[in-house]
mmCIF file of C-alpha atoms and ligand atoms in Angstrom:
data_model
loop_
_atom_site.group_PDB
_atom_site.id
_atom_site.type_symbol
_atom_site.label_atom_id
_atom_site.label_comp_id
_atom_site.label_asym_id
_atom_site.label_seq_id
_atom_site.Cartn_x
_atom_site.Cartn_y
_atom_site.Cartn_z
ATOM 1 C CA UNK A 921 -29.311 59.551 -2.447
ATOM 2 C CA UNK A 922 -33.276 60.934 -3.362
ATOM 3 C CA UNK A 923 -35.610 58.757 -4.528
ATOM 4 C CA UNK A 924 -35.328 59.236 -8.830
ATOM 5 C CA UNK A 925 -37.793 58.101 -11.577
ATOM 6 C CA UNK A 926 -37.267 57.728 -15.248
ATOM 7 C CA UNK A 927 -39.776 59.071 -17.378
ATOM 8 C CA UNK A 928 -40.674 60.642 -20.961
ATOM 9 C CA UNK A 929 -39.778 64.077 -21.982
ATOM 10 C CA UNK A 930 -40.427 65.389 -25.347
ATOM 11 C CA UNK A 931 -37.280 64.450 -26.640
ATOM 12 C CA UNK A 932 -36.698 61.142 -24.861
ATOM 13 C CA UNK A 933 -36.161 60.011 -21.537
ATOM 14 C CA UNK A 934 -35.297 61.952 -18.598
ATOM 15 C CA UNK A 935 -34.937 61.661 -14.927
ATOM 16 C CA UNK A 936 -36.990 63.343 -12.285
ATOM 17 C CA UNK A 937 -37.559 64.201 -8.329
ATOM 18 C CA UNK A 938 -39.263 61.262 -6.371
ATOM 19 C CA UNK A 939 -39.379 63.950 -3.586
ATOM 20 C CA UNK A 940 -38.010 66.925 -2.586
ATOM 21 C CA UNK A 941 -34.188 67.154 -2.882
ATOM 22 C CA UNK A 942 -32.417 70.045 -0.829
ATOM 23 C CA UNK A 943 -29.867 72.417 -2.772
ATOM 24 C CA UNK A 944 -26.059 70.495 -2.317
ATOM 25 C CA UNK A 945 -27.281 67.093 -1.801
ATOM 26 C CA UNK A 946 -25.736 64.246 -4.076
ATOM 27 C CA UNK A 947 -28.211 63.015 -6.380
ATOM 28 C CA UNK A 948 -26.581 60.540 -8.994
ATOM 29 C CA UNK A 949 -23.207 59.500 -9.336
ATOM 30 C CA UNK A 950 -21.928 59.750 -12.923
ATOM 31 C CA UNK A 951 -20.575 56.544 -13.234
ATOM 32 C CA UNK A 952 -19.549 53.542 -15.830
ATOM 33 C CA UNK A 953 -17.295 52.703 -18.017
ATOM 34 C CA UNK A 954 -14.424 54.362 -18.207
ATOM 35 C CA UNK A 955 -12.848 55.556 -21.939
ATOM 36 C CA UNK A 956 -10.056 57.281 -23.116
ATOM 37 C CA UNK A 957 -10.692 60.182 -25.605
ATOM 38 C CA UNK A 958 -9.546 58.246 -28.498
ATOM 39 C CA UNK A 959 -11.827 54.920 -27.589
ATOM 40 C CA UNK A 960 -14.694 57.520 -27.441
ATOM 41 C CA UNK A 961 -14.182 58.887 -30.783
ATOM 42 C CA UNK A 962 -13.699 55.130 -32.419
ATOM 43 C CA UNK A 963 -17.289 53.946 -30.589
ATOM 44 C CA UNK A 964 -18.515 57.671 -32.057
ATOM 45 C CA UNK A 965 -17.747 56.881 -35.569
ATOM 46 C CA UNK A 966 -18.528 52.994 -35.449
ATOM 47 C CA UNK A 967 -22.338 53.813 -34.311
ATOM 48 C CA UNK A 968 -21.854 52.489 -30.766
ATOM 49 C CA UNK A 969 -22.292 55.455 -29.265
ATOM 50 C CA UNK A 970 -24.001 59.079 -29.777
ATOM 51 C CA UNK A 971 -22.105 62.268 -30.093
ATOM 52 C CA UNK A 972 -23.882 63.761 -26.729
ATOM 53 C CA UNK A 973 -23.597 60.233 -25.082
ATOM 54 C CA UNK A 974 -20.081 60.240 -23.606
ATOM 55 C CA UNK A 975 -19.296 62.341 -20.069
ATOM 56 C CA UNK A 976 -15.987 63.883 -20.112
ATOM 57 C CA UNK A 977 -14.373 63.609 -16.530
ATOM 58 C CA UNK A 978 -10.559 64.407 -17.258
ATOM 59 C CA UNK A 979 -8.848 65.970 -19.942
ATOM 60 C CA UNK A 980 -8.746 62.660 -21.387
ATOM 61 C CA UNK A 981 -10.773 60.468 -19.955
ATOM 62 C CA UNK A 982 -14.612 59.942 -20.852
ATOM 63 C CA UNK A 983 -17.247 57.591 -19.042
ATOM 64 C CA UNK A 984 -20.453 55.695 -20.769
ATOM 65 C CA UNK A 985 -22.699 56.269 -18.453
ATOM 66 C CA UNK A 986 -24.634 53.448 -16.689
ATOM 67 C CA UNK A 987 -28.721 54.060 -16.027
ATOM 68 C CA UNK A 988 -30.235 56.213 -14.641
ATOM 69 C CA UNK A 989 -27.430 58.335 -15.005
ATOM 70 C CA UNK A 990 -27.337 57.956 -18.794
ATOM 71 C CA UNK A 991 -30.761 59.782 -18.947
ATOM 72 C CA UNK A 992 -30.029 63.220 -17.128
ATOM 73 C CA UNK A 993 -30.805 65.716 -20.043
ATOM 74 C CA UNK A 994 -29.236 69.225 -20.457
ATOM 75 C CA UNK A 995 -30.450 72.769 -19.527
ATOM 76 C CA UNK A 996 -29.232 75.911 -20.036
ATOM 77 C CA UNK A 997 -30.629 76.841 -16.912
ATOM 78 C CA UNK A 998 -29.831 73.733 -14.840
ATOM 79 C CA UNK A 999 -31.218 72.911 -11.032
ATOM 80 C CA UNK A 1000 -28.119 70.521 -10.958
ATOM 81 C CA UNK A 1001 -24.347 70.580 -11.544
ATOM 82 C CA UNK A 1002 -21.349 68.011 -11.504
ATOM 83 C CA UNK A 1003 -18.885 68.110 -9.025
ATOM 84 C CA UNK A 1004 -15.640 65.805 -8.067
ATOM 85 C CA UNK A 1005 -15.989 65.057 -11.532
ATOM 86 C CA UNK A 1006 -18.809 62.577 -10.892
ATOM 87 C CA UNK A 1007 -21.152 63.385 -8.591
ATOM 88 C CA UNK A 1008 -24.522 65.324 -9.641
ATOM 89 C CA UNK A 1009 -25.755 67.676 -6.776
ATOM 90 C CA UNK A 1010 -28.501 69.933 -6.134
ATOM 91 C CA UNK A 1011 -27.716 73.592 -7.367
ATOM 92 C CA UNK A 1012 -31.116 74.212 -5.862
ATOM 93 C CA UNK A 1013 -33.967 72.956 -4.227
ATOM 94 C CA UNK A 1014 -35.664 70.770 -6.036
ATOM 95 C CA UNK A 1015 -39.326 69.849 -5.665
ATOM 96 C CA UNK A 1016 -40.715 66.692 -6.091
ATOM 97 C CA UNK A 1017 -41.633 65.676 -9.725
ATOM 98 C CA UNK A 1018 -39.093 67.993 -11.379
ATOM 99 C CA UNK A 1019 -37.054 66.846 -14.232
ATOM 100 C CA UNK A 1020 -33.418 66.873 -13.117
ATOM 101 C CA UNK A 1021 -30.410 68.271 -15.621
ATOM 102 C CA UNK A 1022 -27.347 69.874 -15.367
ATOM 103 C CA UNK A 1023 -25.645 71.923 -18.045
ATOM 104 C CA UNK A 1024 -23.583 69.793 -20.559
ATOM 105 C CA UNK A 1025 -21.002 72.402 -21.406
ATOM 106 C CA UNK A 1026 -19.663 72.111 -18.098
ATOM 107 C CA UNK A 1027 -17.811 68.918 -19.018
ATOM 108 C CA UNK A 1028 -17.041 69.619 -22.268
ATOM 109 C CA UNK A 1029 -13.340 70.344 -22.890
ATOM 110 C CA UNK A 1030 -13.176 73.588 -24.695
ATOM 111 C CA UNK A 1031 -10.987 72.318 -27.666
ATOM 112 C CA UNK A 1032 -14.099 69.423 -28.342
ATOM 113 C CA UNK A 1033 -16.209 69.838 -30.961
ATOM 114 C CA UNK A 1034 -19.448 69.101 -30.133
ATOM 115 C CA UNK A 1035 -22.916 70.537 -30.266
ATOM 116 C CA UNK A 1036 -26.298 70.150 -29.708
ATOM 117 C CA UNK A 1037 -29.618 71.556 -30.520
ATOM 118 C CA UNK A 1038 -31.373 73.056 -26.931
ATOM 119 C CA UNK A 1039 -35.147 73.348 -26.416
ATOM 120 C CA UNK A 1040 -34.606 72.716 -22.674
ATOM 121 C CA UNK A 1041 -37.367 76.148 -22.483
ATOM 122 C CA UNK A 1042 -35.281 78.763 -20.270
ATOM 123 C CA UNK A 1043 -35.109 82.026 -20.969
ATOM 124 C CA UNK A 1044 -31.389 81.813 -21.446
ATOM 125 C CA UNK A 1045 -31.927 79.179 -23.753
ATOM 126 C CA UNK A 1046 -28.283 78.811 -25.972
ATOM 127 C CA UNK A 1047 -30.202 77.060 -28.768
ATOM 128 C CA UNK A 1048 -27.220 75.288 -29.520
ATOM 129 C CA UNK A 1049 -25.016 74.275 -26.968
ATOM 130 C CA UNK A 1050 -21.444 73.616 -27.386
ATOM 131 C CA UNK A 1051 -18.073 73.223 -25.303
ATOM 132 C CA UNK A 1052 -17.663 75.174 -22.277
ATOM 133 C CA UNK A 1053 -15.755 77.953 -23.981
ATOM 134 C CA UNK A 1054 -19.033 79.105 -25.403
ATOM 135 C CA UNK A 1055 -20.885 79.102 -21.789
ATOM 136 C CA UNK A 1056 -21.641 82.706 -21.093
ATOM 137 C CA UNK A 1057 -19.436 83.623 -18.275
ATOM 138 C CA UNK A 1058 -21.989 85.039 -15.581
ATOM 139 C CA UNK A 1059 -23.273 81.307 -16.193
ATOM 140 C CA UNK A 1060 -19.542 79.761 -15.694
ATOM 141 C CA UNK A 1061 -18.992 82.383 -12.806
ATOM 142 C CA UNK A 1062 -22.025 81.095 -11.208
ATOM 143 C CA UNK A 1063 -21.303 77.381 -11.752
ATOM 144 C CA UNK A 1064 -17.681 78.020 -10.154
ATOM 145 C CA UNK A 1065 -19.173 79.911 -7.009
ATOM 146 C CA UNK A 1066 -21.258 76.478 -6.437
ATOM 147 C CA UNK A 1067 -18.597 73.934 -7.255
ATOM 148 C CA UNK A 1068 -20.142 72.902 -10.330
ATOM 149 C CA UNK A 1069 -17.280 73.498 -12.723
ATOM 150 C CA UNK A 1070 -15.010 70.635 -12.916
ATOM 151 C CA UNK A 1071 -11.568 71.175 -12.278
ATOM 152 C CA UNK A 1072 -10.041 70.748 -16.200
ATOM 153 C CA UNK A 1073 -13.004 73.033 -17.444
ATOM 154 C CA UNK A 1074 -12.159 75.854 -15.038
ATOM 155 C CA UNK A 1075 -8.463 75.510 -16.073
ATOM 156 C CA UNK A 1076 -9.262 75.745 -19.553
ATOM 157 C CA UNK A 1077 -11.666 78.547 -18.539
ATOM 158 C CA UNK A 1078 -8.909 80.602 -16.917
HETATM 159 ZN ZN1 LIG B 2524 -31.410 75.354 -23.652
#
């Protein structure tokens, strides 16, 4: 995997290029702990967790993310995307010193509530960004020509 450095954003931390990445090369794996839906909601509500912290993988399963991985911030206009449910990949070619996200609502189940204020600075910018039933579909079209739609999403999608 590329060389990756953690660094400030404006809103946090994030997780940028240490060199050039080519477009379809694995860059993180999404892993950690494993959770079922129901854990996730309990560690939610007892303050152990944040709402945007937990990455869905399965229809019911959820992962708390170990570092770096934890620190990959949303776009609505993403240079990376998830696929085999936990690998991050290059949409693109990425350059050296570019902050790396992918888009959340691509593994949000479309019956979760969630949202999140966006000032990720695209042009497509949602503003708020919730489950992936509310991803324009030229951006879930394009997501599911590269891969980057995870299999329970696109079902829901269909
Ligand atoms: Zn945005």
């Amino acid at each position: 995997v590329p060389k990756l450095k953690v660094a400030k954003t404006n809103t946090g931390k994030g997780v940028f290029a240490g060199e050039d990445i080519k477009e379809g090369t694995l860059i993180a794996m999404m892993s950690g702990l494993r959770m079922t839906s129901r854990q996730t909601e309990e560690a939610i509500e007892a303050g152990e967790m944040r709402s945007d912290d937990p990455f869905q993988i399965g229809e019911n399963t959820f992962v708390e993310l170990d570092k770096p991985a934890y620190y990959f911030n949303h776009c609505c206009e993403p240079n990376a995307g998830i696929r085999k449910g936990q690998e991050l990949f290059a949409l693109r070619n990425i350059k050296k010193g570019e902050e790396i996200c992918f888009d959340y609502s691509t593994t949000v189940c479309t019956h979760c509530e969630w949202e999140m204020r966006c000032a990720c600075g695209a042009k497509t910018c949602r503003k708020v960004v919730k489950n992936a039933a509310t991803c324009p579909s030229a951006c879930c079209q394009y997501y599911a020509k590269k891969g980057a739609l995870p299999k329970f999403i696109a079902r829901e999608l269909e």
